[in-house]
Short mmCIF file of C-alpha atoms in Angstrom, two decimals:
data_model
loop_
_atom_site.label_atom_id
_atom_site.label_comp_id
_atom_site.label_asym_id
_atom_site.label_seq_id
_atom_site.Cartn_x
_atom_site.Cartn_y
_atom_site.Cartn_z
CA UNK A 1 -73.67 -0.11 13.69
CA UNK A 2 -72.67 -4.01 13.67
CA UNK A 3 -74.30 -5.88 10.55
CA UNK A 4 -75.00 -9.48 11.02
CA UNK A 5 -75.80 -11.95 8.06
CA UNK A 6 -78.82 -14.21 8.78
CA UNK A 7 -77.94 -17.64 9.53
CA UNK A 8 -80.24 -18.73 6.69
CA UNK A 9 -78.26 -16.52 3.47
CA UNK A 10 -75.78 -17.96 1.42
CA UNK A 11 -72.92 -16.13 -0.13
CA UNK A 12 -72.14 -16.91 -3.58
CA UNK A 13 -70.66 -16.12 -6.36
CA UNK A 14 -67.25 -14.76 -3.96
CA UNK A 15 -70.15 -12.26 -2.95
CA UNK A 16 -72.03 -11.07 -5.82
CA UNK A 17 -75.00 -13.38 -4.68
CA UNK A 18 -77.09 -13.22 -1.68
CA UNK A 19 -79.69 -15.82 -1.19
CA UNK A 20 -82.07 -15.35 1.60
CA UNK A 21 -84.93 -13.88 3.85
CA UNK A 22 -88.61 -14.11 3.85
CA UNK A 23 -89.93 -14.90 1.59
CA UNK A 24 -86.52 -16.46 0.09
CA UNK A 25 -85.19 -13.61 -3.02
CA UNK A 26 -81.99 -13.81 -4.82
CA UNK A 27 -80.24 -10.34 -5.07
CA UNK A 28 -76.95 -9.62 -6.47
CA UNK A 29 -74.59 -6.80 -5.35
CA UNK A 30 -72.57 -4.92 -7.38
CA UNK A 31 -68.90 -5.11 -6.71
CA UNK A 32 -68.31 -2.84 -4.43
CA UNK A 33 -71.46 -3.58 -1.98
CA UNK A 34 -69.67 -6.84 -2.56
CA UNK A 35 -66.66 -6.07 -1.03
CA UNK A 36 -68.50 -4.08 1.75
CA UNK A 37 -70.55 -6.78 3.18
CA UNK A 38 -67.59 -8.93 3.35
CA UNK A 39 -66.06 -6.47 5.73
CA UNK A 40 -69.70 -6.87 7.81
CA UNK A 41 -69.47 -10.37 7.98
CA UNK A 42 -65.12 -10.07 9.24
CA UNK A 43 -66.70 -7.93 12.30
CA UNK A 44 -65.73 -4.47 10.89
CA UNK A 45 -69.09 -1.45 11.26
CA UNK A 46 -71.31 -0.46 8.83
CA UNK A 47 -69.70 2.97 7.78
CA UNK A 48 -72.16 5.90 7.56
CA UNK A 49 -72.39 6.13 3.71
CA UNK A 50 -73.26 2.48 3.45
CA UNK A 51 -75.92 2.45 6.62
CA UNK A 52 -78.69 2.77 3.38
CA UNK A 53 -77.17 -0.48 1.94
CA UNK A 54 -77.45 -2.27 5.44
CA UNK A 55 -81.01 -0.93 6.05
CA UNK A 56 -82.29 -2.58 2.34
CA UNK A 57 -80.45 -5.80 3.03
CA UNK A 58 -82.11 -6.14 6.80
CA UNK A 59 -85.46 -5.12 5.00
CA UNK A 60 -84.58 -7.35 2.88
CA UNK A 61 -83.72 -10.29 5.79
CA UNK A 62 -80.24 -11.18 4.29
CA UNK A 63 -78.92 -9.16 7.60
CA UNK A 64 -80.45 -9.36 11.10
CA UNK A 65 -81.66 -6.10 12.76
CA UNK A 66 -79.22 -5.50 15.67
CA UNK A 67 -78.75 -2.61 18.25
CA UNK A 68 -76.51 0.19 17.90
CA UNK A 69 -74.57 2.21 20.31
CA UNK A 70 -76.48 4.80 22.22
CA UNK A 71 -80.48 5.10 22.08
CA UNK A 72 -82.49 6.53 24.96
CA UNK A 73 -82.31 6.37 28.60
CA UNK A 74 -84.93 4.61 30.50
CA UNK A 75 -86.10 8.07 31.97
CA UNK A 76 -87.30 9.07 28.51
CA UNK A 77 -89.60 6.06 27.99
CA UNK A 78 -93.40 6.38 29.84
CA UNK A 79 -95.21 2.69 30.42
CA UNK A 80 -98.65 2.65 29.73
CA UNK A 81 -100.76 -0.17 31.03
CA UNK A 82 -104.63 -0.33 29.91
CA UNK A 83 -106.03 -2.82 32.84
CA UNK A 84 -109.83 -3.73 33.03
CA UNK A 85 -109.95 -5.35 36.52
CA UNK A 86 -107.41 -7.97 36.82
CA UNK A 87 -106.27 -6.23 40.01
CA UNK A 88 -103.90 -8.88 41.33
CA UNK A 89 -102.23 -9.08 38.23
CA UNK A 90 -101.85 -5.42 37.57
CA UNK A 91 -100.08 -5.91 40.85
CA UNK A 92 -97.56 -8.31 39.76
CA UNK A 93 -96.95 -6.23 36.67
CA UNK A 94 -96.51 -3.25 38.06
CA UNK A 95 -93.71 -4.64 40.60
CA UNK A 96 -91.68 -5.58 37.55
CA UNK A 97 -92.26 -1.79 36.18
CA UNK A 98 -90.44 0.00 39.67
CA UNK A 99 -88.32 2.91 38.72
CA UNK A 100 -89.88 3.69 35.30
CA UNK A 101 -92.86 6.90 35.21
CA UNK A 102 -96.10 4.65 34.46
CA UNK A 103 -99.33 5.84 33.66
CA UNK A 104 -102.22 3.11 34.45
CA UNK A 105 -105.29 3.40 32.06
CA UNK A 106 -108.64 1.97 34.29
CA UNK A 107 -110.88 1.21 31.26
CA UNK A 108 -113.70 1.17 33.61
CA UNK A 109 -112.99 -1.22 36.18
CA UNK A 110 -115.89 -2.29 38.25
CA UNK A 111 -113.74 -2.19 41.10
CA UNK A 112 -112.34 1.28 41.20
CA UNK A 113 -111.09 1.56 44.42
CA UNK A 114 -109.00 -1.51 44.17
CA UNK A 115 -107.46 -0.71 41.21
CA UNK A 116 -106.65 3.13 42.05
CA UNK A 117 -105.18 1.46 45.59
CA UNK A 118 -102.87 -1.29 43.26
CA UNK A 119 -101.81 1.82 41.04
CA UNK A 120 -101.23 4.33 44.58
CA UNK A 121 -99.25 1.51 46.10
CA UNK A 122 -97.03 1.22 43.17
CA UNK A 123 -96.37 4.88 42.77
CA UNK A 124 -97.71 5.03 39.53
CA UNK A 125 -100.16 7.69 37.55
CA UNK A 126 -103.96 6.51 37.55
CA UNK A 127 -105.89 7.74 35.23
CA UNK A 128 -109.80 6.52 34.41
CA UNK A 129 -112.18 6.15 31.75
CA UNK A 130 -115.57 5.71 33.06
CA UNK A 131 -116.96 4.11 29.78
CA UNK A 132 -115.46 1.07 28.69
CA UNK A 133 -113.81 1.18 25.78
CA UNK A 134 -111.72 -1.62 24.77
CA UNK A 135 -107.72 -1.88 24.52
CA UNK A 136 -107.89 0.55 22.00
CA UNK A 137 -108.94 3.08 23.72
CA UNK A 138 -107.18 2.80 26.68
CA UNK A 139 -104.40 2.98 25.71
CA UNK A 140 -104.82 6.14 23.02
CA UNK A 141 -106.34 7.65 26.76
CA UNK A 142 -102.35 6.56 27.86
CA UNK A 143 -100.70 8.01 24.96
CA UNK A 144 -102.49 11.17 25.13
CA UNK A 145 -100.98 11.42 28.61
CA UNK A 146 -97.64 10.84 27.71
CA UNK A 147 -94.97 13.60 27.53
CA UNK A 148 -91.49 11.71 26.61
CA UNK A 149 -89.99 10.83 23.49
CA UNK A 150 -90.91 6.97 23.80
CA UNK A 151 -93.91 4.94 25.14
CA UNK A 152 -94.07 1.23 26.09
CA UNK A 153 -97.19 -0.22 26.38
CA UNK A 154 -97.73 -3.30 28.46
CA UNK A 155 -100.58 -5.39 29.11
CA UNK A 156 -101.61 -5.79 32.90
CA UNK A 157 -101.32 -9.74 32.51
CA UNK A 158 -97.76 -9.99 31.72
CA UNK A 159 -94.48 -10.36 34.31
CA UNK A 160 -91.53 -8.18 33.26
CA UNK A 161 -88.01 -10.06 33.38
CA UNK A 162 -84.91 -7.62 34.36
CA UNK A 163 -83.73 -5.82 32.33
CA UNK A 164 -86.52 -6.37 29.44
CA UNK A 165 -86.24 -2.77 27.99
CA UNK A 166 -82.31 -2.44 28.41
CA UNK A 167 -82.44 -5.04 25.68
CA UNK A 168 -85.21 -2.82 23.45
CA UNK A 169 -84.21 0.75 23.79
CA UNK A 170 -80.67 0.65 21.51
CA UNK A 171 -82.46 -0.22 18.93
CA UNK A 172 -83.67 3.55 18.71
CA UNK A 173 -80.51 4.50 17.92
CA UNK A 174 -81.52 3.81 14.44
CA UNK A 175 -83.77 6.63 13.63
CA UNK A 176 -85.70 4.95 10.80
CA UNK A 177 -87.06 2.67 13.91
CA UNK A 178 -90.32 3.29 15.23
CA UNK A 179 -90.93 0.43 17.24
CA UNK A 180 -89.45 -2.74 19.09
CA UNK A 181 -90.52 -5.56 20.32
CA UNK A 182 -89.73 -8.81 23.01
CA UNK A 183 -90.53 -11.57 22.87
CA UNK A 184 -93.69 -12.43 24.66
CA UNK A 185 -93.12 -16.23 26.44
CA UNK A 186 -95.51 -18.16 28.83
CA UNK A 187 -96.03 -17.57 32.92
CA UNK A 188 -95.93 -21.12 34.90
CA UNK A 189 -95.69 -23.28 31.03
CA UNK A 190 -95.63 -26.55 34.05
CA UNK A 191 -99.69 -25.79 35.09
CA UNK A 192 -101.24 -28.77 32.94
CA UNK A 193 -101.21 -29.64 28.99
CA UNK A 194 -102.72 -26.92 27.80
CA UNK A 195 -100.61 -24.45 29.39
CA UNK A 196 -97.36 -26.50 27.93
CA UNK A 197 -99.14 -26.23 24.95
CA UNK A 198 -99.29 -22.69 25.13
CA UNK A 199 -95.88 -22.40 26.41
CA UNK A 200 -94.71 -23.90 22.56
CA UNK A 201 -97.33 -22.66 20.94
CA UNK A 202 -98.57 -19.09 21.80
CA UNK A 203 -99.81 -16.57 19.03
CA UNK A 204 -98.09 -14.20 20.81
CA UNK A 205 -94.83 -15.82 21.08
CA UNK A 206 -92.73 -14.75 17.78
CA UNK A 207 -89.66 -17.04 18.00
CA UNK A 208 -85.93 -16.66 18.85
CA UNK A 209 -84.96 -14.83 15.55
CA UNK A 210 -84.39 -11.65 15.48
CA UNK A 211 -86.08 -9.65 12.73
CA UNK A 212 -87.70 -6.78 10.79
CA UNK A 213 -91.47 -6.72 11.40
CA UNK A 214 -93.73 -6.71 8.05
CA UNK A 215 -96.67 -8.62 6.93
CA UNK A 216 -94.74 -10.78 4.60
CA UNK A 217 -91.95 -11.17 6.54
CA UNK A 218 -90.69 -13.83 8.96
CA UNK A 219 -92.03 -12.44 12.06
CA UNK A 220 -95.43 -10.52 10.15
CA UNK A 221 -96.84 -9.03 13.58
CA UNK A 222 -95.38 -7.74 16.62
CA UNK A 223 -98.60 -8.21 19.34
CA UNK A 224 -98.84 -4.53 21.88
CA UNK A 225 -98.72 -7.01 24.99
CA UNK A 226 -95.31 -5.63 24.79
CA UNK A 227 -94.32 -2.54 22.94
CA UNK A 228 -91.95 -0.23 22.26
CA UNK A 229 -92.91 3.21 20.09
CA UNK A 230 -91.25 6.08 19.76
CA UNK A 231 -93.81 8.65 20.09
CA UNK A 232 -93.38 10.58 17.26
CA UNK A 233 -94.37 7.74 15.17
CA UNK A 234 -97.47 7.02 16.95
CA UNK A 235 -99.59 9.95 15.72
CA UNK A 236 -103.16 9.50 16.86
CA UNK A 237 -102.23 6.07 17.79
CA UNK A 238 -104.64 2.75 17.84
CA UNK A 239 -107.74 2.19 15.64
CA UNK A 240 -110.85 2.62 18.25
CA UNK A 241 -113.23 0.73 16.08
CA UNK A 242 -111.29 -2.87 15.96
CA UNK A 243 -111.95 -4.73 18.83
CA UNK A 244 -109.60 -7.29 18.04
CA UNK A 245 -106.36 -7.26 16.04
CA UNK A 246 -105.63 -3.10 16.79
CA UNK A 247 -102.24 -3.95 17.37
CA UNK A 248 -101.43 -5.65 14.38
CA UNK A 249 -103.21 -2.84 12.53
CA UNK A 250 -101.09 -0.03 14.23
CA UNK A 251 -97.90 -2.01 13.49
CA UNK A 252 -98.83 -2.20 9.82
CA UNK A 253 -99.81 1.32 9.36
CA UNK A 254 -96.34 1.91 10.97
CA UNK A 255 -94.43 0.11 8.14
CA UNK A 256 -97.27 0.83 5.21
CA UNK A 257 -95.64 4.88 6.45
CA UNK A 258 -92.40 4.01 5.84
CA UNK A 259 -91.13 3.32 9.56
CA UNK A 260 -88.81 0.41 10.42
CA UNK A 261 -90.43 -2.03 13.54
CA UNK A 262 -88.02 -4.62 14.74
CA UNK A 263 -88.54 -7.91 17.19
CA UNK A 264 -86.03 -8.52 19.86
CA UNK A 265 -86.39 -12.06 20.85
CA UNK A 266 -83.46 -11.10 23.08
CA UNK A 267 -85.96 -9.28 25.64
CA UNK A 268 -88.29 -11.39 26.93
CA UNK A 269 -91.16 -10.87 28.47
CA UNK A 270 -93.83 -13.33 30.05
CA UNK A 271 -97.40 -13.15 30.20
CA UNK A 272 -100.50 -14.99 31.72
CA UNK A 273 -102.09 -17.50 29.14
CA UNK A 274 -105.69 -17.98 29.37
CA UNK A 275 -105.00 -21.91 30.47
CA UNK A 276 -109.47 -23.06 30.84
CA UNK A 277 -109.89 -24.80 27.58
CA UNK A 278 -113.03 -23.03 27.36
CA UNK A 279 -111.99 -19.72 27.72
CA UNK A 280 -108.83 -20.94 25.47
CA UNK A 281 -111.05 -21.65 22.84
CA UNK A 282 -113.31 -18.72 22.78
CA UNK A 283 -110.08 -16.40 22.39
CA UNK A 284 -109.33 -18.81 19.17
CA UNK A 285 -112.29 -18.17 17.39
CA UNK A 286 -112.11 -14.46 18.87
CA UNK A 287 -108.63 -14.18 17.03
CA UNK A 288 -109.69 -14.91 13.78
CA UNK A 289 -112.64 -13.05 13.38
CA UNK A 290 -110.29 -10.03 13.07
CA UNK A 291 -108.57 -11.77 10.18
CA UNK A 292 -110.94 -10.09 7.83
CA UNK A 293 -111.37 -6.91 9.02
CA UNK A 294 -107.19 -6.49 8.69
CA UNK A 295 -107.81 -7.59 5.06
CA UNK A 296 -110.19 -4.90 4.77
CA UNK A 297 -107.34 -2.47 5.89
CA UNK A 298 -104.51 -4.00 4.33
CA UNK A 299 -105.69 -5.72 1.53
CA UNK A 300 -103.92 -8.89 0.60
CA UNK A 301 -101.33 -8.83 3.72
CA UNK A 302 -103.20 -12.14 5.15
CA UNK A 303 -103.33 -14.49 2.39
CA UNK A 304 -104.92 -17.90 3.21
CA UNK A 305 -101.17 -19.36 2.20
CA UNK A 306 -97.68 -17.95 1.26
CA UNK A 307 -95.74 -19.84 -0.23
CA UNK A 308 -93.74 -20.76 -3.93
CA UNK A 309 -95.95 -21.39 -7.47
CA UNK A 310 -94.07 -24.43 -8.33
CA UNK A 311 -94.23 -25.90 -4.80
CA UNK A 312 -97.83 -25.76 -4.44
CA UNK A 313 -98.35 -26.58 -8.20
CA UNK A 314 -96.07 -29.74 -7.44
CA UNK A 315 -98.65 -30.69 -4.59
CA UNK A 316 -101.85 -30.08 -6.63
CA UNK A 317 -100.57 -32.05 -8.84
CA UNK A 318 -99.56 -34.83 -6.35
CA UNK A 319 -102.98 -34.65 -4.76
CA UNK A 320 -105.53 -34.21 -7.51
CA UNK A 321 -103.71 -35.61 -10.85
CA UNK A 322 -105.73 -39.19 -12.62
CA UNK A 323 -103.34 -42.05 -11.67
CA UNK A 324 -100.56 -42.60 -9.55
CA UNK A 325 -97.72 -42.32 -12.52
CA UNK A 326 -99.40 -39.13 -13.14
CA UNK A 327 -99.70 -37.63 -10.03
CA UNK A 328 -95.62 -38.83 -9.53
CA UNK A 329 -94.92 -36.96 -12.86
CA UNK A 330 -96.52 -34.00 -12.84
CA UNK A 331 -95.05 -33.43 -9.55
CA UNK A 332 -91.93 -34.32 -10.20
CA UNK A 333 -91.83 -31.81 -13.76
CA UNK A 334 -93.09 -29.09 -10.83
CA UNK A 335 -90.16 -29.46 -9.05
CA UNK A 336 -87.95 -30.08 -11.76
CA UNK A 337 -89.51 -26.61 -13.97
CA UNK A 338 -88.50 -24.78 -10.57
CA UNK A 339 -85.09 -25.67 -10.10
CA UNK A 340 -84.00 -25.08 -13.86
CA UNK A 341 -85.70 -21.54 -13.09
CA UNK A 342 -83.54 -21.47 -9.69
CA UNK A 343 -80.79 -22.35 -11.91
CA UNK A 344 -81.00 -19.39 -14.39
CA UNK A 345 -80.70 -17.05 -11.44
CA UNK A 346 -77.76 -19.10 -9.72
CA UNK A 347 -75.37 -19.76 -12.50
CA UNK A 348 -72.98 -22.59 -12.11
CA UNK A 349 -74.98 -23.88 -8.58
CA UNK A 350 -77.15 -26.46 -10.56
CA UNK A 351 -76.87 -28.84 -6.93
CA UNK A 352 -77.87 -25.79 -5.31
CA UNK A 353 -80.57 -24.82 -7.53
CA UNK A 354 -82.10 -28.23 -7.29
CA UNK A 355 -82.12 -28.29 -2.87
CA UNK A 356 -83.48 -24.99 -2.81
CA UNK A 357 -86.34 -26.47 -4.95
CA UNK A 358 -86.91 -29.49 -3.32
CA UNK A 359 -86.81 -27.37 -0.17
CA UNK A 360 -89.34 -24.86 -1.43
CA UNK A 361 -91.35 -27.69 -2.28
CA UNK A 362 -91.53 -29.37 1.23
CA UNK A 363 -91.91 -26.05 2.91
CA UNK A 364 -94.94 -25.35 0.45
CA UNK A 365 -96.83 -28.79 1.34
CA UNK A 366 -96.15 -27.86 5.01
CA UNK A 367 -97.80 -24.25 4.26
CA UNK A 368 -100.67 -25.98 2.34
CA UNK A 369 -101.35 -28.53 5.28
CA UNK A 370 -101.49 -25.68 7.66
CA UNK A 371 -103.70 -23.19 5.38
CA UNK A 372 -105.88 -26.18 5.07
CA UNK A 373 -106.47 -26.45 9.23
CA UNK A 374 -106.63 -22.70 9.71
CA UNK A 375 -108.69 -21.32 6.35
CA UNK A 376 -110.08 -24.19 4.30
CA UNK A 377 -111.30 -26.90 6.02
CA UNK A 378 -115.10 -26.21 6.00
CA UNK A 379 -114.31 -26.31 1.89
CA UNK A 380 -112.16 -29.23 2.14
CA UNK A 381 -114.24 -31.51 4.03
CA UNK A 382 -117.16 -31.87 1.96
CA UNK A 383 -115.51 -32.34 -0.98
CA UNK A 384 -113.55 -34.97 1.23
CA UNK A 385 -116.75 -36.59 2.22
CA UNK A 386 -117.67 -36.67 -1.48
CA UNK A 387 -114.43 -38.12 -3.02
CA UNK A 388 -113.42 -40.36 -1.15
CA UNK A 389 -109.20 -40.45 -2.66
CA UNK A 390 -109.08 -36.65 -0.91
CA UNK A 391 -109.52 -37.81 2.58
CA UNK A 392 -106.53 -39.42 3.24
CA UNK A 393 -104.96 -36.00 1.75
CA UNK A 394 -106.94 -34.15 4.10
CA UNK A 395 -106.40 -35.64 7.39
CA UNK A 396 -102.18 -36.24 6.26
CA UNK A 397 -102.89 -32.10 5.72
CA UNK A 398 -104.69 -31.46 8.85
CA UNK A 399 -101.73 -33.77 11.27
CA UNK A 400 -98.50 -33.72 9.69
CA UNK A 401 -97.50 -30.14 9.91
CA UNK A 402 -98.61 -30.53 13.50
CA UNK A 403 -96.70 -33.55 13.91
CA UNK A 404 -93.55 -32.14 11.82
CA UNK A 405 -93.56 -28.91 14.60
CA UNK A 406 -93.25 -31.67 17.65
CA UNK A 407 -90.01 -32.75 15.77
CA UNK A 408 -88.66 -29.71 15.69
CA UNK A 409 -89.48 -28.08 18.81
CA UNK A 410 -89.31 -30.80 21.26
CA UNK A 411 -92.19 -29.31 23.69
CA UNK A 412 -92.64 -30.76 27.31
CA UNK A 413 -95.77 -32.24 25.94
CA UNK A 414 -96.41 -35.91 24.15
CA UNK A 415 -96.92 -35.72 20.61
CA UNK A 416 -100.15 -37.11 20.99
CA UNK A 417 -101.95 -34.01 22.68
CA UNK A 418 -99.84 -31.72 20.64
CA UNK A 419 -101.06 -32.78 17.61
CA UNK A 420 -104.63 -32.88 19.14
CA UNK A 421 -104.21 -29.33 20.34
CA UNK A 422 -102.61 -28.04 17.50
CA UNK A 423 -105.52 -29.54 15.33
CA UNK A 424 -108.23 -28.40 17.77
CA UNK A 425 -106.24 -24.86 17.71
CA UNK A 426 -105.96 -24.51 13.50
CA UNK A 427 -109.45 -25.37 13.27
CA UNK A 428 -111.42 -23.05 15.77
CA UNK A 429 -109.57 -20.50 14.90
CA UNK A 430 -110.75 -21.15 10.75
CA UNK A 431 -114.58 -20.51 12.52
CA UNK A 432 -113.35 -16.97 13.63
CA UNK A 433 -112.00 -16.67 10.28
CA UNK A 434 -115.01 -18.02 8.48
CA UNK A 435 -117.09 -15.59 10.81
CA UNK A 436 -115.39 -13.00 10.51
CA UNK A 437 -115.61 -12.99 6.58
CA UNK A 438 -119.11 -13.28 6.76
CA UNK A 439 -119.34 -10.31 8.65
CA UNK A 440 -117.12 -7.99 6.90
CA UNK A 441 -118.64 -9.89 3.28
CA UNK A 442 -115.31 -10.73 2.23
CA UNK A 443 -113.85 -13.71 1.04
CA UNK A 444 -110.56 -12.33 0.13
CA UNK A 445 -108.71 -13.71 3.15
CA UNK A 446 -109.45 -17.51 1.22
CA UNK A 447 -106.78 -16.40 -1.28
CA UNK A 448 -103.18 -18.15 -1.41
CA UNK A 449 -100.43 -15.60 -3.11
CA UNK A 450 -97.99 -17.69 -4.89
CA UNK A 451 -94.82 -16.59 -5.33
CA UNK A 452 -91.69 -17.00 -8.01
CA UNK A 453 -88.33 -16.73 -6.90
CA UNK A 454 -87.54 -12.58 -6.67
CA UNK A 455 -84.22 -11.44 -7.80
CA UNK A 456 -82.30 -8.27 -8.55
CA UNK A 457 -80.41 -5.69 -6.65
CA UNK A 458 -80.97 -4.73 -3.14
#
């Protein structure tokens, strides 16, 4: 086993220190764990009585998850593909899936015959439910069927790259793993705004780092348009009675058991956006009406916003305060109370202390401005309406952390329509989430967790 520090930890204190992950935690090693992550980071393999050290520093983020020597064979994985018509692109799927044992799942297809002809053509296993019962259920009909130690499941709208699952299946080598993930990218990103749009910004997209899946951690979901699951973590397998959001559910009950799921941006594979703005935005809202129902399942794993006390203190007080030399000063004593707390746990790194504090800060305001688009707006804007000094707040809220992503990411698309679409995106998707509460009579998923700086061992 190779361990690889995250690009984002610093080592201080001639190793004592780590600071890093998600969210951001200070631990400090003893010397000897000291000495042996120094021999990680010179190249040299994590040693079998210190693979329990590497596993709570990459659950930790301070190391990336990487691949080990060995895993399974592609003959011991089964693909399982739920399809509900779609026959032309179950067809381009299953080209990319020649070679592998796949079993396809017809959850009721009007079209029988066309489907069981796409599946016979293939060479794959057809298997039908007459009722239609949702993604779900489809694929726990799959899973049922399946006889080898590993299952992938993969939606019938996505296009397999080579060598996708070469990429996933070392990662099993670790036996604490239950599941892996690729990274799911856009199919033809050049077919009009939206789709560009899509291409930058796709729910299902999870970035380019590589990481350890969990609800509070930098990659918190790993979507099932893709999957990876060894089978004896599965168990019973999907919850039948979400419609929306079952894969983010089964991945949580995964790590809630004490399983390890990982995301290998390293594997890619692409799938078919839904590119008609009107079907586009029905999926938004769709999406966030299961943001409640997760809450009711794993309660307080969605919080409205993430992010550090001081930091969003610091913009409260910026936003709300009487007077401008108040609002300047209470922020400022925000920022100020959070890097003499920074400074406590980072002793003789008072420069330090400070950045990482001005940095939490900005990254909180960003989190705020984007909570405020996809959760609070319909509280927002009335009291904007009312008061008129919160409505320049609101719309700065609403367009800069839009307008701060263009910066960064550069996408084939004007920042004009990406900050329109990114709006227009946050703030259907806040209707799902606002009708989704309703329905499940929660308001829980309106609730920020604010955070202090954790520190301590590994």
């Amino acid at each position: 086993m190779i361990a690889r520090l995250d690009p984002g930890t610093r080592v201080l204190a001639n190793g004592r220190i780590l600071v890093g992950g998600h969210p951001r935690r200070v631990l400090r090693l003893d010397r000897a764990q000291a000495d042996e992550v120094a021999r990680w980071r010179a190249g040299r393999p994590v040693s079998g009585s210190h693979r329990a050290l590497a596993r709570l520093l990459v659950e930790a983020g301070v190391l990336r998850p990487e691949p080990e020597a060995g895993g399974p064979a592609e003959a011991e994985v089964t693909v399982v593909v739920p399809v509900h018509g779609r026959v032309r692109e179950l067809a381009a799927c299953l080209a990319g899936l020649r070679g592998l044992a796949v079993i396809v799942v017809d959850d009721g297809s009007p079209d029988e015959r066309a489907v069981s002809k796409v599946v016979s053509d293939a060479g794959a296993t057809y298997v039908r439910r007459d009722t239609r019962g949702g993604p779900a259920a489809a694929r726990n009909t799959g899973l049922a069927a399946v006889t080898t130690p590993y299952v992938a499941f993969v939606d019938s709208d996505c296009v397999l790259e080579p060598g996708w699952l070469d990429r996933l299946l070392p990662h099993f080598a670790a036996q604490q793993v239950a599941a892996v993930a690729p990274r799911i990218v856009s199919y033809g990103a050049d077919r009009g705004w939206l789709s560009r749009y899509e291409a930058a910004r796709s729910a299902l997209d999870m970035g380019d780092t590589a990481a350890v899946v969990r609800p509070d951690g930098l990659v918190p979901y790993a979507p099932t348009a893709a999957l990876v699951v060894r089978r004896a973590a599965a168990g019973a397998g999907f919850d039948e009675r979400l419609a929306l959001g079952e894969d983010v559910d089964f991945v949580w009950r995964l790590v809630a058991s004490g399983w390890q799921v990982r995301y290998e941006p390293g594997a890619r594979v692409a799938h078919r956006h839904r590119i008609r703005l009107g079907t586009w935005l029905a999926r938004r809202v769709e999406y966030g009406t299961s943001v409640a129902a997760l809450d009711r399942r794993h309660p307080g794993a969605i919080p409205a916003l993430d992010a550090s006390a001081w930091g969003v203190l610091a913009w409260a007080a910026a936003v709300c305060a009487p007077g401008r030399a108040a609002r300047a000063g209470l922020a400022a004593s925000c920022v100020a109370a959070h890097a003499a707390g920074l400074a406590r746990e980072l002793p003789g790194e008072p420069a330090r202390a400070a950045a990482l504090a001005v940095a939490d800060t900005l990254t909180a305001g960003r989190l705020a401005g984007a909570s405020m688009a996809q959760v609070w707006w319909p509280l927002a804007l009335p009291a904007a309406i009312a008061v008129p000094r919160l409505r320049l707040p609101l719309v700065a809220a609403l367009a800069l952390p839009a307008l701060a992503e263009w910066v960064e990411r550069r996408p084939p698309l004007d920042p004009a329509r990406y900050v329109a679409a990114h709006v227009l995106d946050d703030v259907v998707g806040a209707v799902g989430v606002w009708k989704g509460m309703l329905r499940e009579r929660t308001f829980r998923p309106l609730l920020p967790r604010l955070r202090r700086i954790r520190s301590g061992g590994p």
